Amino acid sequence: MKTPEERGRVVRPGGVIGILGGGQLGRMMALAGRHMGYRFLTLDPQPDSPCGQVCDDQITAAYHDVDAAEALARRCDVITYEFENVDVAVTQVLERTAWVPQGSRLLWTTRHRVREKRAVEAAGAKVAAYRPVRTRDDLERAIADIHLPAILKTSTGGYDGKGQWRVDTVADVDAVWAEAVRVAKASGSADSVADPDADAPLILERVVDFVCELSVIVARSVRGEVRAFPPAENIHRHHILHMSVVPARVPAAVQQRAQALAMQIAESLDAVGLLAVEMFYGRDGELYVNELAPRPHNSGHYTLDACETSQFEQHIRAICNLPLGGVRLWSPVVMVNILGEHLDAVVARAADLPPMVKVHIYGKAEARPGRKMGHLNVLAPSVSEAIHLVDGLGIWEPVE
Ligand SMILES: Nc1ncnc2c1ncn2[C@@H]1O[C@H](COP(=O)(O)OP(=O)(O)O)[C@@H](O)[C@H]1O
Ligand SMILES: [Mg+2]
């Protein structure tokens, strides 16, 4: 909880914002904040990072370099981050020597799937049935309890579907177990000692039978103001987000429930800044929270062109303790990710894309397959027209 003095702390335009991490999320934060008169400094191991390109300066150093983090802190009025695997030692130093309104507690919670699920349940939201898994016996018991099909996931370090294995029948168990133990060991869970109840390196989750996947980006400011953006309907391909559709094609009442749930979780977790809440809209009509991310989120990129305030501006407002911006949606929109394999085609077509196609490119040097290089926001009178337009470009496999 923040002290009354902290709750009144404002970082005014002209202030310097430090960003841990130099990827596209930091880049879009800095671009939004520059309009508002802030200056930016990023820390990233890679010179000329996507964020560094648009900042006043970059400190080029490893994420776990405590001296570099201290050097960053000395030059900034407030520190934020653009990815969740911020080094624990670094956060501790920064919290002592700098203003980190987001704190480190939420990072600690969301970094571990078991802790995250417990926090979501404590906030009064539903999650898929799950069991922490430490041993092969735990796995057998977990399967008996929650039934198959299920998904075994590493508790830490997973992203874009990495570190998870589907278990459809008992015949899958041997192979999945061997692979999961190997990957969990490599990803490590060294920072989890503080909560021995939640230190399991793996987690088994029941497969939720869902209509679609939704996400809500919610912002909570230092002073405690909370606002949630309209839910996005997310379509994944090869476990990577492919498309976000807004408004989501679910009943309005479900959209409202999803927003209310996200706000409830942000308040319960005492979050500051952005919190992305991924959920499943189950065939049983329930919303099950899948994952949290305490930062801007790929599924919120649609706000850049379609909302009164972008998620990035909202994040800056939240951590600088300005009033939060409005979250009204101006137009139906579809966001499509440009991965490494799509970039050349998008660039080649740049001169003949219709004007309601907004192109965002992140400035990454190398376009590897599966790497997020940019995105399109396609505005149209309806989401089906926007999807139709994307399909017509012939760059992505059609959605419909
Ligand atoms: N319990 C589940 N039931 C159904 N589908 C799931 C479940 N867990 C994960 N998935 C599918 O796998 C995707 C990735 O899982 P997620 O937990 O979000 O990991 P990450 O995004 O870190 O790779 C989800 O977006 C969803 O499509
Ligand atoms: Mg996810």
Tab-separated table of C-alpha atoms and ligand atoms in Angstrom:
chain	number	residue	atom	x	y	z
A	1	MET	CA	0.000	0.000	0.000
A	2	LYS	CA	1.170	3.512	-0.788
A	3	THR	CA	1.571	6.127	1.951
A	4	PRO	CA	-0.553	9.296	1.619
A	5	GLU	CA	2.631	11.142	0.665
A	6	GLU	CA	3.384	8.652	-2.129
A	7	ARG	CA	-0.196	8.804	-3.375
A	8	GLY	CA	0.270	12.531	-3.914
A	9	ARG	CA	3.576	12.203	-5.743
A	10	VAL	CA	3.327	13.582	-9.291
A	11	VAL	CA	5.974	13.438	-12.031
A	12	ARG	CA	5.356	16.539	-14.141
A	13	PRO	CA	6.056	17.028	-17.859
A	14	GLY	CA	9.777	17.678	-18.287
A	15	GLY	CA	10.536	14.835	-15.859
A	16	VAL	CA	12.761	11.931	-16.921
A	17	ILE	CA	11.231	8.455	-17.157
A	18	GLY	CA	13.560	5.445	-17.025
A	19	ILE	CA	12.468	2.247	-18.790
A	20	LEU	CA	13.994	-1.136	-17.972
A	21	GLY	CA	13.999	-2.956	-21.290
A	22	GLY	CA	14.394	-1.591	-24.799
A	23	GLY	CA	11.797	-3.508	-26.817
A	24	GLN	CA	8.735	-2.313	-28.718
A	25	LEU	CA	6.601	-1.855	-25.602
A	26	GLY	CA	9.141	0.591	-24.200
A	27	ARG	CA	9.410	2.277	-27.586
A	28	MET	CA	5.677	2.930	-27.782
A	29	MET	CA	5.666	4.130	-24.135
A	30	ALA	CA	8.416	6.621	-24.930
A	31	LEU	CA	6.702	7.815	-28.114
A	32	ALA	CA	3.487	8.464	-26.157
A	33	GLY	CA	5.271	10.143	-23.264
A	34	ARG	CA	7.315	12.424	-25.487
A	35	HIS	CA	4.122	14.040	-26.766
A	36	MET	CA	3.382	14.850	-23.149
A	37	GLY	CA	6.771	16.500	-22.591
A	38	TYR	CA	8.602	13.741	-20.729
A	39	ARG	CA	12.159	12.693	-21.442
A	40	PHE	CA	13.214	9.065	-21.620
A	41	LEU	CA	16.172	6.907	-20.795
A	42	THR	CA	16.199	3.142	-21.418
A	43	LEU	CA	18.408	0.307	-20.243
A	44	ASP	CA	18.944	-2.577	-22.648
A	45	PRO	CA	21.851	-4.891	-23.528
A	46	GLN	CA	21.387	-4.328	-27.247
A	47	PRO	CA	22.658	-0.993	-28.637
A	48	ASP	CA	20.198	0.961	-30.805
A	49	SER	CA	17.266	-0.973	-29.282
A	50	PRO	CA	13.741	-0.261	-30.579
A	51	CYS	CA	13.152	1.866	-27.465
A	52	GLY	CA	16.625	3.407	-27.429
A	53	GLN	CA	16.028	4.755	-30.960
A	54	VAL	CA	13.273	7.063	-29.665
A	55	CYS	CA	14.702	7.883	-26.213
A	56	ASP	CA	16.936	10.770	-25.210
A	57	ASP	CA	19.591	8.233	-24.280
A	58	GLN	CA	20.183	4.532	-23.715
A	59	ILE	CA	22.358	2.827	-21.114
A	60	THR	CA	23.653	-0.286	-22.842
A	61	ALA	CA	24.061	-2.937	-20.141
A	62	ALA	CA	22.791	-6.352	-19.031
A	63	TYR	CA	19.410	-6.450	-17.253
A	64	HIS	CA	21.049	-7.873	-14.112
A	65	ASP	CA	23.769	-5.177	-14.003
A	66	VAL	CA	23.044	-3.503	-10.646
A	67	ASP	CA	25.555	-0.673	-11.205
A	68	ALA	CA	23.925	0.180	-14.525
A	69	ALA	CA	20.485	0.171	-12.889
A	70	GLU	CA	21.774	2.569	-10.224
A	71	ALA	CA	23.209	4.811	-12.939
A	72	LEU	CA	19.772	4.795	-14.603
A	73	ALA	CA	18.062	5.646	-11.307
A	74	ARG	CA	20.368	8.624	-10.684
A	75	ARG	CA	19.270	10.206	-13.964
A	76	CYS	CA	15.505	9.545	-13.710
A	77	ASP	CA	12.535	10.918	-11.767
A	78	VAL	CA	10.553	7.694	-12.091
A	79	ILE	CA	11.362	4.147	-13.194
A	80	THR	CA	9.131	1.693	-15.049
A	81	TYR	CA	9.688	-1.523	-16.974
A	82	GLU	CA	8.448	-3.035	-20.212
A	83	PHE	CA	8.905	-6.733	-19.439
A	84	GLU	CA	8.177	-8.790	-16.343
A	85	ASN	CA	11.366	-10.745	-15.862
A	86	VAL	CA	13.131	-7.799	-14.256
A	87	ASP	CA	16.021	-9.025	-12.119
A	88	VAL	CA	15.059	-9.213	-8.432
A	89	ALA	CA	18.349	-7.703	-7.181
A	90	VAL	CA	17.921	-4.810	-9.607
A	91	THR	CA	14.356	-4.090	-8.467
A	92	GLN	CA	15.450	-4.118	-4.835
A	93	VAL	CA	18.199	-1.583	-5.519
A	94	LEU	CA	15.862	0.612	-7.551
A	95	GLU	CA	13.130	0.556	-4.921
A	96	ARG	CA	15.664	1.773	-2.352
A	97	THR	CA	17.206	4.501	-4.461
A	98	ALA	CA	14.523	5.608	-6.931
A	99	TRP	CA	10.778	6.152	-7.378
A	100	VAL	CA	9.306	2.891	-8.727
A	101	PRO	CA	5.562	3.448	-8.294
A	102	GLN	CA	4.713	-0.012	-9.647
A	103	GLY	CA	6.815	-1.625	-6.904
A	104	SER	CA	8.173	-5.143	-7.186
A	105	ARG	CA	5.410	-7.133	-5.481
A	106	LEU	CA	3.215	-7.424	-8.572
A	107	LEU	CA	6.206	-8.495	-10.664
A	108	TRP	CA	6.952	-11.176	-8.089
A	109	THR	CA	3.331	-12.364	-8.137
A	110	THR	CA	2.891	-12.481	-11.887
A	111	ARG	CA	6.258	-14.086	-12.580
A	112	HIS	CA	5.073	-17.415	-11.173
A	113	ARG	CA	1.919	-19.096	-12.467
A	114	VAL	CA	0.944	-20.638	-9.123
A	115	ARG	CA	1.329	-17.364	-7.211
A	116	GLU	CA	-0.510	-15.579	-9.996
A	117	LYS	CA	-3.471	-17.971	-9.897
A	118	ARG	CA	-3.707	-17.668	-6.102
A	119	ALA	CA	-3.723	-13.886	-6.342
A	120	VAL	CA	-6.447	-13.986	-9.000
A	121	GLU	CA	-8.570	-16.303	-6.855
A	122	ALA	CA	-8.008	-14.066	-3.826
A	123	ALA	CA	-9.345	-11.188	-5.932
A	124	GLY	CA	-12.566	-13.159	-6.381
A	125	ALA	CA	-12.064	-14.265	-9.999
A	126	LYS	CA	-12.245	-17.789	-11.431
A	127	VAL	CA	-9.282	-19.659	-12.903
A	128	ALA	CA	-9.070	-23.050	-14.653
A	129	ALA	CA	-8.792	-25.923	-12.148
A	130	TYR	CA	-5.083	-26.350	-11.399
A	131	ARG	CA	-2.555	-28.128	-9.188
A	132	PRO	CA	1.065	-27.199	-8.434
A	133	VAL	CA	3.380	-30.013	-9.579
A	134	ARG	CA	6.778	-30.801	-8.010
A	135	THR	CA	7.101	-34.545	-8.600
A	136	ARG	CA	5.873	-37.257	-10.915
A	137	ASP	CA	3.548	-38.381	-8.084
A	138	ASP	CA	2.114	-34.862	-7.866
A	139	LEU	CA	1.412	-35.037	-11.584
A	140	GLU	CA	-0.413	-38.379	-11.279
A	141	ARG	CA	-2.509	-37.029	-8.388
A	142	ALA	CA	-3.183	-33.792	-10.261
A	143	ILE	CA	-4.439	-35.745	-13.284
A	144	ALA	CA	-6.705	-37.812	-11.030
A	145	ASP	CA	-8.081	-34.592	-9.462
A	146	ILE	CA	-8.622	-32.343	-12.449
A	147	HIS	CA	-8.970	-34.922	-15.269
A	148	LEU	CA	-7.665	-34.809	-18.825
A	149	PRO	CA	-7.268	-33.046	-21.179
A	150	ALA	CA	-4.933	-30.770	-19.263
A	151	ILE	CA	-1.895	-28.598	-19.898
A	152	LEU	CA	1.358	-28.902	-17.988
A	153	LYS	CA	3.180	-25.549	-17.845
A	154	THR	CA	6.426	-24.339	-16.343
A	155	SER	CA	5.657	-21.971	-13.461
A	156	THR	CA	8.161	-19.381	-14.637
A	157	GLY	CA	9.689	-18.150	-17.851
A	158	GLY	CA	7.032	-19.298	-20.369
A	159	TYR	CA	5.801	-17.070	-23.201
A	160	ASP	CA	4.190	-17.470	-26.627
A	161	GLY	CA	3.290	-21.073	-25.766
A	162	LYS	CA	6.865	-22.001	-24.825
A	163	GLY	CA	7.160	-24.158	-21.700
A	164	GLN	CA	3.786	-25.844	-21.979
A	165	TRP	CA	2.631	-29.289	-23.046
A	166	ARG	CA	-0.822	-30.625	-23.602
A	167	VAL	CA	-1.686	-33.940	-21.949
A	168	ASP	CA	-4.625	-35.548	-23.725
A	169	THR	CA	-4.299	-39.136	-22.517
A	170	VAL	CA	-2.251	-41.016	-19.905
A	171	ALA	CA	-0.107	-42.309	-22.776
A	172	ASP	CA	1.284	-38.746	-23.144
A	173	VAL	CA	2.463	-38.484	-19.542
A	174	ASP	CA	5.939	-40.100	-19.793
A	175	ALA	CA	7.120	-37.995	-22.709
A	176	VAL	CA	5.611	-34.767	-21.372
A	177	TRP	CA	7.106	-35.319	-17.916
A	178	ALA	CA	10.627	-35.899	-19.235
A	179	GLU	CA	10.528	-32.777	-21.402
A	180	ALA	CA	8.864	-30.597	-18.747
A	181	VAL	CA	11.421	-31.498	-16.073
A	182	ARG	CA	14.246	-30.646	-18.456
A	183	VAL	CA	12.792	-27.253	-19.409
A	184	ALA	CA	11.707	-26.347	-15.849
A	185	LYS	CA	15.257	-27.004	-14.601
A	186	ALA	CA	16.707	-24.770	-17.274
A	187	SER	CA	14.250	-21.922	-16.585
A	188	GLY	CA	14.903	-22.088	-12.799
A	189	SER	CA	12.640	-20.762	-10.042
A	190	ALA	CA	15.303	-19.403	-7.751
A	191	ASP	CA	13.410	-16.362	-6.498
A	192	SER	CA	10.445	-18.307	-5.142
A	193	VAL	CA	11.888	-19.255	-1.726
A	194	ALA	CA	9.922	-16.526	0.034
A	195	ASP	CA	6.712	-18.473	-0.523
A	196	PRO	CA	7.354	-22.189	0.000
A	197	ASP	CA	3.693	-22.980	-0.725
A	198	ALA	CA	4.054	-21.656	-4.228
A	199	ASP	CA	7.482	-22.843	-5.271
A	200	ALA	CA	6.383	-25.663	-7.549
A	201	PRO	CA	8.326	-25.543	-10.822
A	202	LEU	CA	5.322	-26.842	-12.805
A	203	ILE	CA	1.567	-26.454	-12.820
A	204	LEU	CA	-1.138	-28.661	-14.335
A	205	GLU	CA	-4.227	-26.834	-15.593
A	206	ARG	CA	-7.476	-28.200	-16.890
A	207	VAL	CA	-8.136	-27.296	-20.534
A	208	VAL	CA	-10.924	-24.735	-20.558
A	209	ASP	CA	-13.535	-25.307	-23.238
A	210	PHE	CA	-13.810	-21.729	-24.433
A	211	VAL	CA	-15.827	-19.740	-26.955
A	212	CYS	CA	-12.958	-17.286	-27.364
A	213	GLU	CA	-10.060	-15.638	-25.598
A	214	LEU	CA	-10.440	-12.104	-24.275
A	215	SER	CA	-8.084	-9.638	-22.682
A	216	VAL	CA	-8.655	-6.420	-20.821
A	217	ILE	CA	-5.990	-3.795	-20.254
A	218	VAL	CA	-6.679	-1.954	-17.028
A	219	ALA	CA	-4.802	1.058	-15.672
A	220	ARG	CA	-4.505	2.084	-12.045
A	221	SER	CA	-2.749	5.307	-11.141
A	222	VAL	CA	-0.585	6.105	-8.135
A	223	ARG	CA	-3.535	7.952	-6.589
A	224	GLY	CA	-5.765	4.882	-7.095
A	225	GLU	CA	-7.898	5.856	-10.087
A	226	VAL	CA	-8.844	2.783	-12.182
A	227	ARG	CA	-9.993	2.464	-15.817
A	228	ALA	CA	-10.339	-0.541	-18.115
A	229	PHE	CA	-10.134	-0.443	-21.908
A	230	PRO	CA	-12.733	-2.295	-23.994
A	231	PRO	CA	-11.982	-6.057	-24.097
A	232	ALA	CA	-10.113	-7.451	-27.088
A	233	GLU	CA	-10.955	-10.821	-28.626
A	234	ASN	CA	-7.649	-12.535	-29.292
A	235	ILE	CA	-6.885	-15.052	-32.014
A	236	HIS	CA	-3.603	-16.957	-31.650
A	237	ARG	CA	-1.605	-18.829	-34.293
A	238	HIS	CA	1.179	-21.205	-33.317
A	239	HIS	CA	0.709	-19.862	-29.759
A	240	ILE	CA	1.567	-16.314	-30.838
A	241	LEU	CA	-1.055	-13.575	-30.864
A	242	HIS	CA	-2.175	-13.138	-34.456
A	243	MET	CA	-5.146	-10.792	-34.269
A	244	SER	CA	-7.101	-8.749	-31.738
A	245	VAL	CA	-10.687	-7.900	-32.644
A	246	VAL	CA	-12.418	-4.957	-30.945
A	247	PRO	CA	-15.246	-4.828	-30.034
A	248	ALA	CA	-14.939	-8.498	-29.077
A	249	ARG	CA	-17.672	-10.598	-30.678
A	250	VAL	CA	-19.308	-11.532	-27.371
A	251	PRO	CA	-22.458	-10.117	-25.709
A	252	ALA	CA	-22.133	-6.606	-24.230
A	253	ALA	CA	-22.854	-8.008	-20.770
A	254	VAL	CA	-19.829	-10.317	-21.073
A	255	GLN	CA	-17.648	-7.380	-22.128
A	256	GLN	CA	-18.785	-5.449	-19.065
A	257	ARG	CA	-18.122	-8.430	-16.804
A	258	ALA	CA	-14.626	-8.787	-18.260
A	259	GLN	CA	-13.863	-5.107	-17.619
A	260	ALA	CA	-15.257	-5.251	-14.084
A	261	LEU	CA	-13.182	-8.358	-13.375
A	262	ALA	CA	-9.981	-6.699	-14.588
A	263	MET	CA	-10.615	-3.629	-12.413
A	264	GLN	CA	-11.359	-5.834	-9.415
A	265	ILE	CA	-8.054	-7.699	-9.911
A	266	ALA	CA	-6.046	-4.468	-10.339
A	267	GLU	CA	-7.456	-3.112	-7.084
A	268	SER	CA	-7.036	-6.349	-5.179
A	269	LEU	CA	-3.394	-6.590	-6.284
A	270	ASP	CA	-2.803	-2.900	-5.499
A	271	ALA	CA	-1.469	-2.558	-9.052
A	272	VAL	CA	-0.042	0.705	-10.373
A	273	GLY	CA	0.430	1.271	-14.103
A	274	LEU	CA	-1.047	-1.119	-16.640
A	275	LEU	CA	-2.199	-4.642	-15.950
A	276	ALA	CA	-3.208	-6.895	-18.849
A	277	VAL	CA	-5.714	-9.574	-17.850
A	278	GLU	CA	-6.002	-12.525	-20.262
A	279	MET	CA	-9.110	-14.632	-19.909
A	280	PHE	CA	-11.133	-17.409	-21.485
A	281	TYR	CA	-14.834	-16.926	-22.170
A	282	GLY	CA	-15.969	-20.461	-21.420
A	283	ARG	CA	-18.766	-22.337	-23.151
A	284	ASP	CA	-20.347	-22.489	-19.694
A	285	GLY	CA	-20.674	-18.674	-19.820
A	286	GLU	CA	-17.999	-18.107	-17.149
A	287	LEU	CA	-14.859	-15.994	-17.456
A	288	TYR	CA	-11.660	-17.777	-16.407
A	289	VAL	CA	-8.567	-15.646	-15.897
A	290	ASN	CA	-5.553	-17.227	-17.588
A	291	GLU	CA	-2.611	-14.851	-17.177
A	292	LEU	CA	-1.678	-11.381	-15.957
A	293	ALA	CA	0.988	-9.068	-17.373
A	294	PRO	CA	1.907	-5.938	-15.366
A	295	ARG	CA	2.789	-3.861	-18.455
A	296	PRO	CA	1.467	-2.769	-21.846
A	297	HIS	CA	0.267	-5.779	-23.815
A	298	ASN	CA	0.263	-6.797	-27.473
A	299	SER	CA	-3.522	-7.152	-27.343
A	300	GLY	CA	-3.800	-3.469	-26.334
A	301	HIS	CA	-2.031	-2.085	-29.411
A	302	TYR	CA	-5.410	-1.383	-31.008
A	303	THR	CA	-5.806	1.528	-28.559
A	304	LEU	CA	-3.079	3.449	-30.443
A	305	ASP	CA	-5.433	4.271	-33.299
A	306	ALA	CA	-8.908	3.369	-32.098
A	307	CYS	CA	-9.236	4.808	-28.587
A	308	GLU	CA	-9.465	8.182	-26.945
A	309	THR	CA	-6.227	7.339	-25.065
A	310	SER	CA	-3.637	4.708	-25.995
A	311	GLN	CA	-2.537	2.087	-23.479
A	312	PHE	CA	0.933	3.665	-23.592
A	313	GLU	CA	-0.260	7.177	-22.769
A	314	GLN	CA	-2.443	5.666	-20.047
A	315	HIS	CA	0.564	3.925	-18.542
A	316	ILE	CA	2.539	7.174	-18.460
A	317	ARG	CA	-0.447	8.952	-16.880
A	318	ALA	CA	-0.802	6.187	-14.281
A	319	ILE	CA	2.835	6.109	-13.145
A	320	CYS	CA	3.242	9.907	-13.290
A	321	ASN	CA	0.004	10.258	-11.316
A	322	LEU	CA	-1.867	12.390	-13.854
A	323	PRO	CA	-5.625	11.894	-14.261
A	324	LEU	CA	-6.281	8.775	-16.361
A	325	GLY	CA	-7.460	9.379	-19.917
A	326	GLY	CA	-10.807	8.323	-21.380
A	327	VAL	CA	-11.069	4.785	-22.760
A	328	ARG	CA	-13.788	5.288	-25.355
A	329	LEU	CA	-13.452	3.274	-28.580
A	330	TRP	CA	-13.746	5.583	-31.611
A	331	SER	CA	-14.075	2.839	-34.226
A	332	PRO	CA	-14.200	-0.925	-34.676
A	333	VAL	CA	-10.642	-2.111	-35.167
A	334	VAL	CA	-8.601	-5.199	-35.880
A	335	MET	CA	-4.939	-5.430	-34.857
A	336	VAL	CA	-2.750	-7.869	-36.805
A	337	ASN	CA	0.796	-8.736	-35.802
A	338	ILE	CA	3.567	-8.362	-38.374
A	339	LEU	CA	6.001	-11.189	-37.657
A	340	GLY	CA	9.409	-11.602	-39.279
A	341	GLU	CA	7.902	-13.637	-42.115
A	342	HIS	CA	5.342	-10.884	-42.898
A	343	LEU	CA	7.538	-7.801	-42.782
A	344	ASP	CA	8.814	-7.725	-46.372
A	345	ALA	CA	5.310	-8.117	-47.786
A	346	VAL	CA	3.930	-5.315	-45.608
A	347	VAL	CA	6.783	-2.956	-46.504
A	348	ALA	CA	6.432	-3.801	-50.197
A	349	ARG	CA	2.715	-2.966	-50.013
A	350	ALA	CA	3.150	0.192	-47.908
A	351	ALA	CA	2.423	2.560	-50.786
A	352	ASP	CA	-0.898	0.952	-51.724
A	353	LEU	CA	-2.447	0.167	-48.362
A	354	PRO	CA	-5.818	1.876	-47.808
A	355	PRO	CA	-5.654	4.902	-45.476
A	356	MET	CA	-7.543	3.181	-42.654
A	357	VAL	CA	-4.697	0.684	-42.360
A	358	LYS	CA	-2.279	2.118	-39.790
A	359	VAL	CA	1.190	0.602	-39.968
A	360	HIS	CA	3.422	0.395	-36.885
A	361	ILE	CA	7.000	-0.886	-37.310
A	362	TYR	CA	9.287	-1.373	-34.317
A	363	GLY	CA	12.727	-0.705	-35.786
A	364	LYS	CA	14.247	-4.130	-35.049
A	365	ALA	CA	17.391	-4.871	-37.013
A	366	GLU	CA	16.748	-8.524	-37.787
A	367	ALA	CA	13.460	-10.054	-39.024
A	368	ARG	CA	13.499	-13.624	-37.734
A	369	PRO	CA	10.434	-15.846	-38.331
A	370	GLY	CA	7.989	-15.553	-35.417
A	371	ARG	CA	9.616	-12.341	-34.153
A	372	LYS	CA	7.244	-9.418	-33.567
A	373	MET	CA	8.388	-6.720	-36.011
A	374	GLY	CA	5.325	-4.460	-35.997
A	375	HIS	CA	1.553	-4.496	-36.272
A	376	LEU	CA	-1.307	-3.100	-38.325
A	377	ASN	CA	-4.380	-1.449	-36.889
A	378	VAL	CA	-7.200	-1.675	-39.393
A	379	LEU	CA	-10.135	0.666	-38.762
A	380	ALA	CA	-13.447	-0.048	-40.475
A	381	PRO	CA	-17.184	0.471	-39.975
A	382	SER	CA	-17.385	-3.074	-38.560
A	383	VAL	CA	-14.914	-5.694	-37.378
A	384	SER	CA	-16.025	-8.089	-40.125
A	385	GLU	CA	-15.106	-5.481	-42.756
A	386	ALA	CA	-11.736	-4.961	-41.078
A	387	ILE	CA	-11.071	-8.724	-41.046
A	388	HIS	CA	-12.157	-8.959	-44.667
A	389	LEU	CA	-9.720	-6.192	-45.581
A	390	VAL	CA	-6.848	-7.991	-43.794
A	391	ASP	CA	-7.717	-11.270	-45.539
A	392	GLY	CA	-7.749	-9.427	-48.868
A	393	LEU	CA	-4.145	-8.294	-48.425
A	394	GLY	CA	-3.055	-11.908	-48.904
A	395	ILE	CA	-0.188	-11.551	-46.412
A	396	TRP	CA	-1.672	-13.696	-43.636
A	397	GLU	CA	-3.599	-16.976	-43.789
A	398	PRO	CA	-7.272	-15.878	-43.806
A	399	VAL	CA	-9.094	-15.895	-40.454
A	400	GLU	CA	-12.541	-16.605	-41.843
B	1	LIG	N1	-6.089	-23.923	-19.337
B	1	LIG	C1	-6.160	-23.683	-20.650
B	1	LIG	N2	-7.250	-24.065	-21.352
B	1	LIG	C2	-7.348	-23.826	-22.676
B	1	LIG	N3	-6.392	-23.229	-23.419
B	1	LIG	C3	-5.272	-22.825	-22.793
B	1	LIG	C4	-5.097	-23.025	-21.372
B	1	LIG	N4	-3.906	-22.526	-21.033
B	1	LIG	C5	-3.350	-22.040	-22.171
B	1	LIG	N5	-4.162	-22.218	-23.228
B	1	LIG	C6	-3.886	-21.787	-24.627
B	1	LIG	O1	-2.498	-21.553	-24.793
B	1	LIG	C7	-2.223	-20.153	-24.998
B	1	LIG	C8	-0.949	-19.745	-24.283
B	1	LIG	O2	-1.054	-20.000	-22.901
B	1	LIG	P1	-0.661	-18.929	-21.796
B	1	LIG	O3	-0.939	-19.520	-20.466
B	1	LIG	O4	-1.340	-17.647	-22.095
B	1	LIG	O5	0.904	-18.834	-21.953
B	1	LIG	P2	1.832	-17.806	-22.725
B	1	LIG	O6	0.983	-16.721	-23.290
B	1	LIG	O7	2.748	-17.343	-21.656
B	1	LIG	O8	2.528	-18.634	-23.753
B	1	LIG	C9	-3.469	-19.444	-24.497
B	1	LIG	O9	-3.612	-18.176	-25.090
B	1	LIG	C10	-4.546	-20.439	-24.887
B	1	LIG	O10	-4.817	-20.367	-26.278
B	2	MG	MG	-0.737	-15.753	-22.669
